[in-house]
């Protein structure tokens, strides 16, 4: 059934990012976008808004 395949997910309005200091370095961040199960793109061309 289709109900077995639906997973919980979040939309743009479900997430709130607060400004502040972060210990994450830019070199540790991934901006990959998964196009298909076997195709990844290393640039963030899919936007949320």
Coordinates of C-alpha atoms in Angstrom, one line a residue:
X1 CA 0.0 0.0 0.0
X2 CA 1.0 3.6 -0.5
X3 CA 0.7 4.3 3.3
X4 CA 3.6 2.0 3.9
X5 CA 5.9 4.1 1.7
X6 CA 5.1 7.5 3.2
X7 CA 7.8 8.8 5.6
X8 CA 7.7 11.8 7.9
X9 CA 9.3 14.9 6.4
X10 CA 9.6 18.6 7.1
X11 CA 8.7 21.6 5.0
X12 CA 10.2 25.1 4.9
X13 CA 7.9 26.4 7.6
X14 CA 8.6 23.5 10.0
X15 CA 12.2 24.5 10.6
X16 CA 13.4 27.6 12.4
X17 CA 17.1 28.6 12.3
X18 CA 18.4 31.0 14.9
X19 CA 21.4 33.2 14.2
X20 CA 24.4 32.5 16.4
X21 CA 28.0 31.2 16.7
X22 CA 28.7 27.8 15.2
X23 CA 31.6 25.4 15.7
X24 CA 31.0 23.9 12.2
X25 CA 33.6 24.8 9.7
X26 CA 32.6 25.6 6.1
X27 CA 34.8 22.7 4.9
X28 CA 32.7 20.3 7.0
X29 CA 29.4 21.2 5.3
X30 CA 27.9 19.3 2.4
X31 CA 25.7 21.1 -0.1
X32 CA 24.9 18.0 -2.2
X33 CA 21.5 17.6 -3.8
X34 CA 20.3 14.1 -4.5
X35 CA 18.6 14.0 -7.9
X36 CA 17.9 10.3 -8.1
X37 CA 19.0 7.3 -6.0
X38 CA 22.2 7.0 -8.0
X39 CA 22.8 10.6 -9.0
X40 CA 24.1 13.3 -6.7
X41 CA 24.9 16.9 -7.6
X42 CA 27.6 18.8 -5.6
X43 CA 26.0 22.2 -6.0
X44 CA 22.9 23.3 -4.1
X45 CA 20.6 24.1 -7.0
X46 CA 17.4 22.8 -5.4
X47 CA 16.1 25.6 -3.2
X48 CA 13.5 25.5 -0.4
X49 CA 11.7 28.7 -1.3

